[in-house]
JSON list of C-alpha atoms in Angstrom, two decimals:
[
{"chain": "A", "resi": 1, "resn": "ASN", "atom": "CA", "xyz": [3.14, 13.19, -10.89]},
{"chain": "A", "resi": 2, "resn": "ALA", "atom": "CA", "xyz": [4.66, 9.74, -11.44]},
{"chain": "A", "resi": 3, "resn": "LEU", "atom": "CA", "xyz": [6.77, 7.14, -9.63]},
{"chain": "A", "resi": 4, "resn": "LEU", "atom": "CA", "xyz": [8.68, 4.16, -11.03]},
{"chain": "A", "resi": 5, "resn": "VAL", "atom": "CA", "xyz": [11.17, 1.68, -9.60]},
{"chain": "A", "resi": 6, "resn": "ASP", "atom": "CA", "xyz": [13.08, 0.13, -12.50]},
{"chain": "A", "resi": 7, "resn": "LYS", "atom": "CA", "xyz": [14.46, -3.42, -12.79]},
{"chain": "A", "resi": 8, "resn": "GLN", "atom": "CA", "xyz": [17.76, -2.32, -11.23]},
{"chain": "A", "resi": 9, "resn": "GLY", "atom": "CA", "xyz": [16.02, -0.75, -8.24]},
{"chain": "A", "resi": 10, "resn": "LYS", "atom": "CA", "xyz": [16.57, 2.85, -9.31]},
{"chain": "A", "resi": 11, "resn": "VAL", "atom": "CA", "xyz": [13.76, 5.27, -8.46]},
{"chain": "A", "resi": 12, "resn": "TRP", "atom": "CA", "xyz": [12.37, 7.56, -11.18]},
{"chain": "A", "resi": 13, "resn": "LEU", "atom": "CA", "xyz": [10.24, 10.61, -10.43]},
{"chain": "A", "resi": 14, "resn": "GLY", "atom": "CA", "xyz": [8.10, 12.44, -12.95]},
{"chain": "A", "resi": 15, "resn": "THR", "atom": "CA", "xyz": [7.49, 15.95, -11.65]},
{"chain": "A", "resi": 16, "resn": "ASP", "atom": "CA", "xyz": [5.18, 18.85, -12.48]},
{"chain": "A", "resi": 17, "resn": "GLY", "atom": "CA", "xyz": [7.79, 21.43, -13.40]},
{"chain": "A", "resi": 18, "resn": "LEU", "atom": "CA", "xyz": [11.22, 19.97, -12.62]},
{"chain": "A", "resi": 19, "resn": "GLY", "atom": "CA", "xyz": [11.16, 17.35, -15.35]},
{"chain": "A", "resi": 20, "resn": "LEU", "atom": "CA", "xyz": [12.60, 13.87, -14.81]},
{"chain": "A", "resi": 21, "resn": "ILE", "atom": "CA", "xyz": [14.61, 12.86, -11.73]},
{"chain": "A", "resi": 22, "resn": "ALA", "atom": "CA", "xyz": [16.33, 9.51, -11.02]},
{"chain": "A", "resi": 23, "resn": "PHE", "atom": "CA", "xyz": [18.26, 8.26, -8.00]},
{"chain": "A", "resi": 24, "resn": "ASP", "atom": "CA", "xyz": [19.58, 5.17, -6.27]},
{"chain": "A", "resi": 25, "resn": "PRO", "atom": "CA", "xyz": [17.74, 4.67, -2.93]},
{"chain": "A", "resi": 26, "resn": "SER", "atom": "CA", "xyz": [21.09, 4.02, -1.24]},
{"chain": "A", "resi": 27, "resn": "SER", "atom": "CA", "xyz": [22.31, 7.53, -2.19]},
{"chain": "A", "resi": 28, "resn": "PRO", "atom": "CA", "xyz": [19.32, 9.83, -2.84]},
{"chain": "A", "resi": 29, "resn": "LYS", "atom": "CA", "xyz": [21.50, 12.93, -2.46]},
{"chain": "A", "resi": 30, "resn": "ASP", "atom": "CA", "xyz": [23.17, 11.99, -5.75]},
{"chain": "A", "resi": 31, "resn": "ALA", "atom": "CA", "xyz": [19.91, 12.28, -7.68]},
{"chain": "A", "resi": 32, "resn": "LYS", "atom": "CA", "xyz": [20.19, 13.03, -11.39]},
{"chain": "A", "resi": 33, "resn": "VAL", "atom": "CA", "xyz": [17.95, 15.75, -12.81]},
{"chain": "A", "resi": 34, "resn": "PHE", "atom": "CA", "xyz": [17.54, 15.31, -16.56]},
{"chain": "A", "resi": 35, "resn": "GLY", "atom": "CA", "xyz": [17.30, 18.54, -18.49]},
{"chain": "A", "resi": 36, "resn": "ARG", "atom": "CA", "xyz": [17.94, 20.24, -21.81]},
{"chain": "A", "resi": 37, "resn": "GLN", "atom": "CA", "xyz": [21.59, 19.11, -21.77]},
{"chain": "A", "resi": 38, "resn": "ASP", "atom": "CA", "xyz": [20.35, 15.49, -21.78]},
{"chain": "A", "resi": 39, "resn": "GLY", "atom": "CA", "xyz": [17.85, 16.04, -24.56]},
{"chain": "A", "resi": 40, "resn": "VAL", "atom": "CA", "xyz": [14.81, 16.46, -22.30]},
{"chain": "A", "resi": 41, "resn": "LEU", "atom": "CA", "xyz": [12.85, 19.62, -23.09]},
{"chain": "A", "resi": 42, "resn": "ALA", "atom": "CA", "xyz": [9.73, 18.56, -21.18]},
{"chain": "A", "resi": 43, "resn": "LYS", "atom": "CA", "xyz": [9.24, 19.96, -17.68]},
{"chain": "A", "resi": 44, "resn": "LYS", "atom": "CA", "xyz": [6.03, 18.09, -16.88]},
{"chain": "A", "resi": 45, "resn": "ILE", "atom": "CA", "xyz": [6.37, 14.30, -16.71]},
{"chain": "A", "resi": 46, "resn": "HIS", "atom": "CA", "xyz": [2.88, 12.88, -16.27]},
{"chain": "A", "resi": 47, "resn": "CYS", "atom": "CA", "xyz": [3.58, 9.13, -16.32]},
{"chain": "A", "resi": 48, "resn": "LEU", "atom": "CA", "xyz": [6.35, 6.54, -16.41]},
{"chain": "A", "resi": 49, "resn": "SER", "atom": "CA", "xyz": [6.68, 2.90, -17.51]},
{"chain": "A", "resi": 50, "resn": "GLN", "atom": "CA", "xyz": [9.50, 0.44, -18.26]},
{"chain": "A", "resi": 51, "resn": "ASP", "atom": "CA", "xyz": [9.36, -2.08, -21.09]},
{"chain": "A", "resi": 52, "resn": "HIS", "atom": "CA", "xyz": [10.80, -5.60, -21.45]},
{"chain": "A", "resi": 53, "resn": "GLN", "atom": "CA", "xyz": [14.10, -4.21, -22.77]},
{"chain": "A", "resi": 54, "resn": "GLY", "atom": "CA", "xyz": [14.58, -1.80, -19.87]},
{"chain": "A", "resi": 55, "resn": "ILE", "atom": "CA", "xyz": [13.60, 1.31, -21.85]},
{"chain": "A", "resi": 56, "resn": "ILE", "atom": "CA", "xyz": [11.89, 4.01, -19.76]},
{"chain": "A", "resi": 57, "resn": "TRP", "atom": "CA", "xyz": [8.78, 5.46, -21.43]},
{"chain": "A", "resi": 58, "resn": "MET", "atom": "CA", "xyz": [7.23, 8.72, -20.28]},
{"chain": "A", "resi": 59, "resn": "GLY", "atom": "CA", "xyz": [4.24, 10.85, -21.15]},
{"chain": "A", "resi": 60, "resn": "THR", "atom": "CA", "xyz": [4.91, 14.58, -21.11]},
{"chain": "A", "resi": 61, "resn": "GLU", "atom": "CA", "xyz": [3.38, 17.90, -22.14]},
{"chain": "A", "resi": 62, "resn": "LEU", "atom": "CA", "xyz": [5.37, 17.50, -25.37]},
{"chain": "A", "resi": 63, "resn": "GLY", "atom": "CA", "xyz": [4.20, 13.97, -26.19]},
{"chain": "A", "resi": 64, "resn": "ILE", "atom": "CA", "xyz": [5.85, 10.61, -25.48]},
{"chain": "A", "resi": 65, "resn": "LEU", "atom": "CA", "xyz": [9.58, 10.24, -24.83]},
{"chain": "A", "resi": 66, "resn": "LYS", "atom": "CA", "xyz": [11.58, 7.08, -24.29]},
{"chain": "A", "resi": 67, "resn": "TYR", "atom": "CA", "xyz": [14.96, 6.78, -22.62]},
{"chain": "A", "resi": 68, "resn": "ASP", "atom": "CA", "xyz": [17.56, 4.08, -23.22]},
{"chain": "A", "resi": 69, "resn": "PRO", "atom": "CA", "xyz": [19.63, 3.84, -19.99]},
{"chain": "A", "resi": 70, "resn": "LEU", "atom": "CA", "xyz": [22.43, 1.91, -21.73]},
{"chain": "A", "resi": 71, "resn": "ALA", "atom": "CA", "xyz": [22.84, 4.35, -24.61]},
{"chain": "A", "resi": 72, "resn": "HIS", "atom": "CA", "xyz": [21.91, 7.38, -22.44]},
{"chain": "A", "resi": 73, "resn": "ARG", "atom": "CA", "xyz": [19.65, 8.57, -25.24]},
{"chain": "A", "resi": 74, "resn": "PHE", "atom": "CA", "xyz": [16.19, 10.15, -25.30]},
{"chain": "A", "resi": 75, "resn": "THR", "atom": "CA", "xyz": [13.90, 9.75, -28.30]},
{"chain": "A", "resi": 76, "resn": "LYS", "atom": "CA", "xyz": [10.65, 11.58, -28.97]},
{"chain": "A", "resi": 77, "resn": "LEU", "atom": "CA", "xyz": [8.00, 9.52, -30.73]},
{"chain": "A", "resi": 78, "resn": "ALA", "atom": "CA", "xyz": [5.94, 10.80, -33.62]},
{"chain": "A", "resi": 79, "resn": "LEU", "atom": "CA", "xyz": [2.33, 10.94, -32.44]},
{"chain": "A", "resi": 80, "resn": "PRO", "atom": "CA", "xyz": [0.00, 11.83, -35.33]},
{"chain": "A", "resi": 81, "resn": "PRO", "atom": "CA", "xyz": [-3.26, 10.98, -33.49]},
{"chain": "A", "resi": 82, "resn": "PHE", "atom": "CA", "xyz": [-2.24, 13.01, -30.45]},
{"chain": "A", "resi": 83, "resn": "ALA", "atom": "CA", "xyz": [-1.40, 16.35, -32.02]},
{"chain": "A", "resi": 84, "resn": "GLU", "atom": "CA", "xyz": [-1.84, 19.19, -29.53]},
{"chain": "A", "resi": 85, "resn": "ASP", "atom": "CA", "xyz": [-2.57, 16.80, -26.66]},
{"chain": "A", "resi": 86, "resn": "GLU", "atom": "CA", "xyz": [-0.65, 15.41, -23.67]},
{"chain": "A", "resi": 87, "resn": "ALA", "atom": "CA", "xyz": [0.04, 11.77, -22.78]},
{"chain": "A", "resi": 88, "resn": "THR", "atom": "CA", "xyz": [-1.08, 11.49, -19.15]},
{"chain": "A", "resi": 89, "resn": "ALA", "atom": "CA", "xyz": [-0.92, 7.70, -18.62]},
{"chain": "A", "resi": 90, "resn": "ILE", "atom": "CA", "xyz": [1.21, 4.93, -20.09]},
{"chain": "A", "resi": 91, "resn": "MET", "atom": "CA", "xyz": [1.28, 1.23, -19.27]},
{"chain": "A", "resi": 92, "resn": "ASN", "atom": "CA", "xyz": [3.46, -1.55, -20.65]},
{"chain": "A", "resi": 93, "resn": "MET", "atom": "CA", "xyz": [1.18, -4.42, -21.62]},
{"chain": "A", "resi": 94, "resn": "ARG", "atom": "CA", "xyz": [2.07, -8.11, -21.24]},
{"chain": "A", "resi": 95, "resn": "VAL", "atom": "CA", "xyz": [2.83, -8.35, -24.96]},
{"chain": "A", "resi": 96, "resn": "LYS", "atom": "CA", "xyz": [6.27, -7.15, -26.03]},
{"chain": "A", "resi": 97, "resn": "GLY", "atom": "CA", "xyz": [6.21, -3.76, -27.71]},
{"chain": "A", "resi": 98, "resn": "VAL", "atom": "CA", "xyz": [2.58, -2.99, -26.88]},
{"chain": "A", "resi": 99, "resn": "PHE", "atom": "CA", "xyz": [1.54, -0.10, -24.65]},
{"chain": "A", "resi": 100, "resn": "LEU", "atom": "CA", "xyz": [-1.70, 1.43, -23.50]},
{"chain": "A", "resi": 101, "resn": "ILE", "atom": "CA", "xyz": [-1.70, 5.23, -23.69]},
{"chain": "A", "resi": 102, "resn": "GLY", "atom": "CA", "xyz": [-4.12, 7.56, -21.91]},
{"chain": "A", "resi": 103, "resn": "MET", "atom": "CA", "xyz": [-4.51, 11.11, -23.19]},
{"chain": "A", "resi": 104, "resn": "ARG", "atom": "CA", "xyz": [-5.62, 14.29, -21.44]},
{"chain": "A", "resi": 105, "resn": "ASN", "atom": "CA", "xyz": [-8.33, 15.02, -24.02]},
{"chain": "A", "resi": 106, "resn": "LYS", "atom": "CA", "xyz": [-8.33, 12.22, -26.60]},
{"chain": "A", "resi": 107, "resn": "GLY", "atom": "CA", "xyz": [-9.10, 9.10, -24.60]},
{"chain": "A", "resi": 108, "resn": "LEU", "atom": "CA", "xyz": [-7.47, 5.69, -24.65]},
{"chain": "A", "resi": 109, "resn": "TRP", "atom": "CA", "xyz": [-5.13, 4.29, -27.32]},
{"chain": "A", "resi": 110, "resn": "LEU", "atom": "CA", "xyz": [-3.19, 1.10, -28.01]},
{"chain": "A", "resi": 111, "resn": "LEU", "atom": "CA", "xyz": [0.38, 1.76, -29.18]},
{"chain": "A", "resi": 112, "resn": "ARG", "atom": "CA", "xyz": [2.45, -0.87, -30.99]},
{"chain": "A", "resi": 113, "resn": "SER", "atom": "CA", "xyz": [6.15, -0.12, -31.09]},
{"chain": "A", "resi": 114, "resn": "TYR", "atom": "CA", "xyz": [8.45, -1.37, -33.86]},
{"chain": "A", "resi": 115, "resn": "PRO", "atom": "CA", "xyz": [12.19, -1.03, -34.61]},
{"chain": "A", "resi": 116, "resn": "ASP", "atom": "CA", "xyz": [13.55, 2.35, -35.71]},
{"chain": "A", "resi": 117, "resn": "ASP", "atom": "CA", "xyz": [11.08, 4.12, -33.41]},
{"chain": "A", "resi": 118, "resn": "LEU", "atom": "CA", "xyz": [8.11, 3.38, -35.66]},
{"chain": "A", "resi": 119, "resn": "CYS", "atom": "CA", "xyz": [4.68, 3.10, -34.03]},
{"chain": "A", "resi": 120, "resn": "GLU", "atom": "CA", "xyz": [1.07, 2.48, -34.93]},
{"chain": "A", "resi": 121, "resn": "TYR", "atom": "CA", "xyz": [-1.99, 3.45, -32.92]},
{"chain": "A", "resi": 122, "resn": "GLU", "atom": "CA", "xyz": [-5.51, 2.17, -32.37]},
{"chain": "A", "resi": 123, "resn": "GLU", "atom": "CA", "xyz": [-8.17, 3.99, -30.37]},
{"chain": "A", "resi": 124, "resn": "LEU", "atom": "CA", "xyz": [-10.07, 1.92, -27.81]},
{"chain": "A", "resi": 125, "resn": "LYS", "atom": "CA", "xyz": [-13.72, 2.88, -27.44]},
{"chain": "A", "resi": 126, "resn": "PRO", "atom": "CA", "xyz": [-16.57, 1.49, -25.35]},
{"chain": "A", "resi": 127, "resn": "ILE", "atom": "CA", "xyz": [-19.06, -0.64, -27.24]},
{"chain": "A", "resi": 128, "resn": "GLY", "atom": "CA", "xyz": [-21.44, 1.83, -28.86]},
{"chain": "A", "resi": 129, "resn": "GLY", "atom": "CA", "xyz": [-18.64, 4.09, -30.08]},
{"chain": "A", "resi": 130, "resn": "ALA", "atom": "CA", "xyz": [-18.55, 6.83, -27.43]},
{"chain": "A", "resi": 131, "resn": "SER", "atom": "CA", "xyz": [-15.02, 7.99, -26.62]},
{"chain": "A", "resi": 132, "resn": "ILE", "atom": "CA", "xyz": [-13.49, 7.72, -23.18]},
{"chain": "A", "resi": 133, "resn": "ARG", "atom": "CA", "xyz": [-12.76, 11.15, -21.83]},
{"chain": "A", "resi": 134, "resn": "ALA", "atom": "CA", "xyz": [-9.61, 12.38, -20.06]},
{"chain": "A", "resi": 135, "resn": "VAL", "atom": "CA", "xyz": [-7.43, 9.53, -18.74]},
{"chain": "A", "resi": 136, "resn": "ASN", "atom": "CA", "xyz": [-5.22, 10.08, -15.69]},
{"chain": "A", "resi": 137, "resn": "SER", "atom": "CA", "xyz": [-3.95, 6.62, -14.80]},
{"chain": "A", "resi": 138, "resn": "LEU", "atom": "CA", "xyz": [-3.86, 2.96, -15.91]},
{"chain": "A", "resi": 139, "resn": "ALA", "atom": "CA", "xyz": [-3.39, -0.37, -14.11]},
{"chain": "A", "resi": 140, "resn": "GLN", "atom": "CA", "xyz": [-3.83, -4.06, -14.93]},
{"chain": "A", "resi": 141, "resn": "ASN", "atom": "CA", "xyz": [-4.84, -6.81, -12.52]},
{"chain": "A", "resi": 142, "resn": "ASN", "atom": "CA", "xyz": [-3.85, -10.49, -12.45]},
{"chain": "A", "resi": 143, "resn": "ASP", "atom": "CA", "xyz": [-6.86, -11.42, -14.60]},
{"chain": "A", "resi": 144, "resn": "GLY", "atom": "CA", "xyz": [-5.76, -9.08, -17.37]},
{"chain": "A", "resi": 145, "resn": "LYS", "atom": "CA", "xyz": [-8.52, -6.55, -16.78]},
{"chain": "A", "resi": 146, "resn": "ILE", "atom": "CA", "xyz": [-7.49, -2.93, -17.17]},
{"chain": "A", "resi": 147, "resn": "TRP", "atom": "CA", "xyz": [-8.52, -0.23, -14.71]},
{"chain": "A", "resi": 148, "resn": "ILE", "atom": "CA", "xyz": [-8.66, 3.38, -15.84]},
{"chain": "A", "resi": 149, "resn": "GLY", "atom": "CA", "xyz": [-8.57, 6.43, -13.60]},
{"chain": "A", "resi": 150, "resn": "SER", "atom": "CA", "xyz": [-10.47, 9.23, -15.32]},
{"chain": "A", "resi": 151, "resn": "ALA", "atom": "CA", "xyz": [-10.40, 12.97, -14.74]},
{"chain": "A", "resi": 152, "resn": "SER", "atom": "CA", "xyz": [-14.19, 13.17, -14.87]},
{"chain": "A", "resi": 153, "resn": "ASP", "atom": "CA", "xyz": [-15.73, 9.69, -15.16]},
{"chain": "A", "resi": 154, "resn": "GLY", "atom": "CA", "xyz": [-14.48, 7.97, -12.01]},
{"chain": "A", "resi": 155, "resn": "VAL", "atom": "CA", "xyz": [-12.91, 4.51, -12.42]},
{"chain": "A", "resi": 156, "resn": "LEU", "atom": "CA", "xyz": [-13.55, 2.34, -15.46]},
{"chain": "A", "resi": 157, "resn": "GLU", "atom": "CA", "xyz": [-12.93, -1.40, -15.75]},
{"chain": "A", "resi": 158, "resn": "TYR", "atom": "CA", "xyz": [-12.05, -2.64, -19.25]},
{"chain": "A", "resi": 159, "resn": "SER", "atom": "CA", "xyz": [-12.22, -6.35, -20.05]},
{"chain": "A", "resi": 160, "resn": "SER", "atom": "CA", "xyz": [-10.60, -8.18, -22.96]},
{"chain": "A", "resi": 161, "resn": "ASP", "atom": "CA", "xyz": [-13.97, -8.52, -24.73]},
{"chain": "A", "resi": 162, "resn": "GLY", "atom": "CA", "xyz": [-14.24, -4.74, -25.03]},
{"chain": "A", "resi": 163, "resn": "GLU", "atom": "CA", "xyz": [-16.74, -4.22, -22.19]},
{"chain": "A", "resi": 164, "resn": "PHE", "atom": "CA", "xyz": [-16.38, -1.13, -20.00]},
{"chain": "A", "resi": 165, "resn": "THR", "atom": "CA", "xyz": [-17.85, -0.91, -16.48]},
{"chain": "A", "resi": 166, "resn": "ASN", "atom": "CA", "xyz": [-18.01, 2.55, -14.92]},
{"chain": "A", "resi": 167, "resn": "PHE", "atom": "CA", "xyz": [-17.74, 3.26, -11.17]},
{"chain": "A", "resi": 168, "resn": "THR", "atom": "CA", "xyz": [-18.55, 6.83, -10.15]},
{"chain": "A", "resi": 169, "resn": "ALA", "atom": "CA", "xyz": [-19.60, 8.87, -7.13]},
{"chain": "A", "resi": 170, "resn": "ALA", "atom": "CA", "xyz": [-23.14, 7.74, -7.90]},
{"chain": "A", "resi": 171, "resn": "ASN", "atom": "CA", "xyz": [-22.33, 4.07, -7.30]},
{"chain": "A", "resi": 172, "resn": "GLY", "atom": "CA", "xyz": [-19.61, 3.74, -4.70]},
{"chain": "A", "resi": 173, "resn": "ILE", "atom": "CA", "xyz": [-16.47, 5.88, -5.00]},
{"chain": "A", "resi": 174, "resn": "SER", "atom": "CA", "xyz": [-16.09, 9.26, -3.33]},
{"chain": "A", "resi": 175, "resn": "SER", "atom": "CA", "xyz": [-15.09, 11.33, -6.36]},
{"chain": "A", "resi": 176, "resn": "ASP", "atom": "CA", "xyz": [-15.42, 11.22, -10.14]},
{"chain": "A", "resi": 177, "resn": "GLN", "atom": "CA", "xyz": [-11.96, 12.80, -10.40]},
{"chain": "A", "resi": 178, "resn": "VAL", "atom": "CA", "xyz": [-9.54, 9.86, -10.09]},
{"chain": "A", "resi": 179, "resn": "LEU", "atom": "CA", "xyz": [-5.86, 10.76, -10.27]},
{"chain": "A", "resi": 180, "resn": "SER", "atom": "CA", "xyz": [-4.21, 7.34, -9.93]},
{"chain": "A", "resi": 181, "resn": "VAL", "atom": "CA", "xyz": [-5.06, 3.63, -9.86]},
{"chain": "A", "resi": 182, "resn": "LEU", "atom": "CA", "xyz": [-3.15, 0.51, -8.78]},
{"chain": "A", "resi": 183, "resn": "CYS", "atom": "CA", "xyz": [-4.09, -3.19, -8.60]},
{"chain": "A", "resi": 184, "resn": "ASP", "atom": "CA", "xyz": [-2.68, -5.43, -5.86]},
{"chain": "A", "resi": 185, "resn": "ARG", "atom": "CA", "xyz": [-2.10, -9.20, -5.90]},
{"chain": "A", "resi": 186, "resn": "GLU", "atom": "CA", "xyz": [-5.32, -9.87, -3.99]},
{"chain": "A", "resi": 187, "resn": "GLY", "atom": "CA", "xyz": [-7.42, -8.30, -6.73]},
{"chain": "A", "resi": 188, "resn": "ASN", "atom": "CA", "xyz": [-8.16, -5.09, -4.87]},
{"chain": "A", "resi": 189, "resn": "VAL", "atom": "CA", "xyz": [-8.09, -1.78, -6.74]},
{"chain": "A", "resi": 190, "resn": "TRP", "atom": "CA", "xyz": [-6.53, 1.25, -5.06]},
{"chain": "A", "resi": 191, "resn": "ALA", "atom": "CA", "xyz": [-7.47, 4.72, -6.27]},
{"chain": "A", "resi": 192, "resn": "GLY", "atom": "CA", "xyz": [-6.01, 8.11, -5.50]},
{"chain": "A", "resi": 193, "resn": "THR", "atom": "CA", "xyz": [-8.51, 10.95, -5.79]},
{"chain": "A", "resi": 194, "resn": "PHE", "atom": "CA", "xyz": [-8.67, 14.62, -4.87]},
{"chain": "A", "resi": 195, "resn": "LEU", "atom": "CA", "xyz": [-10.15, 13.47, -1.54]},
{"chain": "A", "resi": 196, "resn": "GLY", "atom": "CA", "xyz": [-7.43, 10.96, -0.64]},
{"chain": "A", "resi": 197, "resn": "LEU", "atom": "CA", "xyz": [-6.85, 7.21, -0.94]},
{"chain": "A", "resi": 198, "resn": "GLU", "atom": "CA", "xyz": [-9.49, 4.53, -1.56]},
{"chain": "A", "resi": 199, "resn": "LYS", "atom": "CA", "xyz": [-9.43, 0.73, -1.66]},
{"chain": "A", "resi": 200, "resn": "ARG", "atom": "CA", "xyz": [-12.04, -1.14, -3.68]},
{"chain": "A", "resi": 201, "resn": "THR", "atom": "CA", "xyz": [-12.55, -4.79, -2.78]},
{"chain": "A", "resi": 202, "resn": "ARG", "atom": "CA", "xyz": [-15.14, -7.20, -4.12]},
{"chain": "A", "resi": 203, "resn": "ALA", "atom": "CA", "xyz": [-17.33, -6.32, -1.13]},
{"chain": "A", "resi": 204, "resn": "ASP", "atom": "CA", "xyz": [-17.00, -2.57, -0.57]},
{"chain": "A", "resi": 205, "resn": "VAL", "atom": "CA", "xyz": [-15.01, 0.65, -0.90]},
{"chain": "A", "resi": 206, "resn": "ARG", "atom": "CA", "xyz": [-12.95, 2.16, 1.94]},
{"chain": "A", "resi": 207, "resn": "ARG", "atom": "CA", "xyz": [-11.44, 5.62, 2.12]},
{"chain": "A", "resi": 208, "resn": "PHE", "atom": "CA", "xyz": [-8.31, 6.49, 4.11]},
{"chain": "A", "resi": 209, "resn": "ASP", "atom": "CA", "xyz": [-7.37, 9.95, 5.40]},
{"chain": "A", "resi": 210, "resn": "LEU", "atom": "CA", "xyz": [-3.72, 10.86, 5.04]},
{"chain": "A", "resi": 211, "resn": "ARG", "atom": "CA", "xyz": [-3.88, 13.68, 7.58]},
{"chain": "A", "resi": 212, "resn": "GLU", "atom": "CA", "xyz": [-5.02, 13.38, 11.17]},
{"chain": "A", "resi": 213, "resn": "ASP", "atom": "CA", "xyz": [-7.47, 16.25, 10.87]},
{"chain": "A", "resi": 214, "resn": "GLY", "atom": "CA", "xyz": [-9.17, 14.61, 7.89]},
{"chain": "A", "resi": 215, "resn": "THR", "atom": "CA", "xyz": [-8.26, 17.38, 5.45]},
{"chain": "A", "resi": 216, "resn": "PRO", "atom": "CA", "xyz": [-8.48, 15.96, 1.90]},
{"chain": "A", "resi": 217, "resn": "THR", "atom": "CA", "xyz": [-5.07, 15.27, 0.33]},
{"chain": "A", "resi": 218, "resn": "PRO", "atom": "CA", "xyz": [-5.00, 14.58, -3.43]},
{"chain": "A", "resi": 219, "resn": "VAL", "atom": "CA", "xyz": [-3.04, 11.41, -4.27]},
{"chain": "A", "resi": 220, "resn": "TRP", "atom": "CA", "xyz": [-1.44, 11.98, -7.65]},
{"chain": "A", "resi": 221, "resn": "CYS", "atom": "CA", "xyz": [0.39, 8.67, -8.00]},
{"chain": "A", "resi": 222, "resn": "LEU", "atom": "CA", "xyz": [0.60, 5.23, -6.37]},
{"chain": "A", "resi": 223, "resn": "LEU", "atom": "CA", "xyz": [3.47, 2.73, -6.22]},
{"chain": "A", "resi": 224, "resn": "LYS", "atom": "CA", "xyz": [3.71, -0.71, -4.60]},
{"chain": "A", "resi": 225, "resn": "SER", "atom": "CA", "xyz": [6.66, -0.66, -2.21]},
{"chain": "A", "resi": 226, "resn": "GLN", "atom": "CA", "xyz": [9.19, -3.49, -1.99]},
{"chain": "A", "resi": 227, "resn": "ILE", "atom": "CA", "xyz": [8.18, -3.72, 1.67]},
{"chain": "A", "resi": 228, "resn": "LYS", "atom": "CA", "xyz": [5.25, -6.09, 2.14]},
{"chain": "A", "resi": 229, "resn": "ASN", "atom": "CA", "xyz": [1.83, -4.38, 2.43]},
{"chain": "A", "resi": 230, "resn": "ASN", "atom": "CA", "xyz": [3.37, -0.95, 1.90]},
{"chain": "A", "resi": 231, "resn": "TYR", "atom": "CA", "xyz": [2.53, 1.62, -0.77]},
{"chain": "A", "resi": 232, "resn": "ILE", "atom": "CA", "xyz": [4.18, 4.90, -1.71]},
{"chain": "A", "resi": 233, "resn": "LEU", "atom": "CA", "xyz": [1.80, 7.80, -2.36]},
{"chain": "A", "resi": 234, "resn": "GLY", "atom": "CA", "xyz": [2.81, 10.90, -4.30]},
{"chain": "A", "resi": 235, "resn": "THR", "atom": "CA", "xyz": [1.01, 14.06, -3.17]},
{"chain": "A", "resi": 236, "resn": "GLU", "atom": "CA", "xyz": [1.42, 17.82, -3.42]},
{"chain": "A", "resi": 237, "resn": "ARG", "atom": "CA", "xyz": [2.78, 17.64, 0.15]},
{"chain": "A", "resi": 238, "resn": "GLY", "atom": "CA", "xyz": [5.47, 15.12, -0.82]},
{"chain": "A", "resi": 239, "resn": "LEU", "atom": "CA", "xyz": [5.70, 11.33, -0.47]},
{"chain": "A", "resi": 240, "resn": "TYR", "atom": "CA", "xyz": [3.74, 9.25, 2.02]},
{"chain": "A", "resi": 241, "resn": "ARG", "atom": "CA", "xyz": [4.12, 5.58, 2.91]},
{"chain": "A", "resi": 242, "resn": "PHE", "atom": "CA", "xyz": [0.91, 3.69, 3.63]},
{"chain": "A", "resi": 243, "resn": "ASN", "atom": "CA", "xyz": [0.82, 0.34, 5.45]},
{"chain": "A", "resi": 244, "resn": "SER", "atom": "CA", "xyz": [-2.26, -1.53, 4.26]},
{"chain": "A", "resi": 245, "resn": "SER", "atom": "CA", "xyz": [-2.16, -4.21, 6.97]},
{"chain": "A", "resi": 246, "resn": "GLY", "atom": "CA", "xyz": [-2.19, -1.69, 9.80]},
{"chain": "A", "resi": 247, "resn": "GLU", "atom": "CA", "xyz": [-4.02, 0.91, 7.68]},
{"chain": "A", "resi": 248, "resn": "LYS", "atom": "CA", "xyz": [-1.61, 3.60, 8.81]},
{"chain": "A", "resi": 249, "resn": "VAL", "atom": "CA", "xyz": [0.15, 6.44, 6.97]}
]
C-alpha cells in the first residue's frame, strides 16, 4: 500500500494485512515486522510520511498512528472528525507540524500537530462548498500545488488560492480511479491507476504497461528512487522499478 525511505535510508512498507515493515536496504533479510508486541494493532497501513523531527506518520484502518524511532514508541492520535473512517493518504507539508490528510470517505483535511499529541483539524473544500470524495494519495510539486489521487474523481490539482482543477477520464487520463500520485522535479505528475502507470506533462498524458502482454497492473504506490530517473512501483504482484529515461520496467 505505501512506501517510504526515511532520512537515514531505511525503507518502510505499509502493507494490506501484514501491518508495518521496516528494513535496511543493505540487509533486507533482517526486516522488522511491527506488531501487537510493539503497540501496533493495525494490519492495514494505507500511507506513510516522515516529519521534520523524524517521526513516522501512518494512516491505518484504525486511524492515524505516529512512531518515534528514537523512543521506539507508537502513539494513536485522537481523530474526532474522522470517526468510523480510515486515513488513506498523509503528506507532511512544508510548514512544521502541518499535515494534509486524505480520508476514505470524508475527503481532505488539514491537520496541525502540537506538543502532547494534541491536534486540530480543518476540512478543505472546493470553492462552492462541495466535499472532495474518497482520497487515495497526495503529492506536492515545486510550485506548492497539491495533487490528489481520488478513488472516483480522477486527479485533482489544488492551488494555494483554494482552486481545484479536476482531470478525469473525460479529459485526458485513462481512469477515474487513481491509486497513487507523485510529482517529479521537472513538474510532471505521475499517477498509478488500476490500468497501470501514467505520466502527465504540460503537453500530454502517456500510459506505460508494466507487463509485456499489456495486461493492466494496478499501481498502488509510487516512490522516487535514489537512482536517477528511477521510480519504485508497488503493485499486487510485488515491487517494480521503472526507468523514466529509457521508459522501461
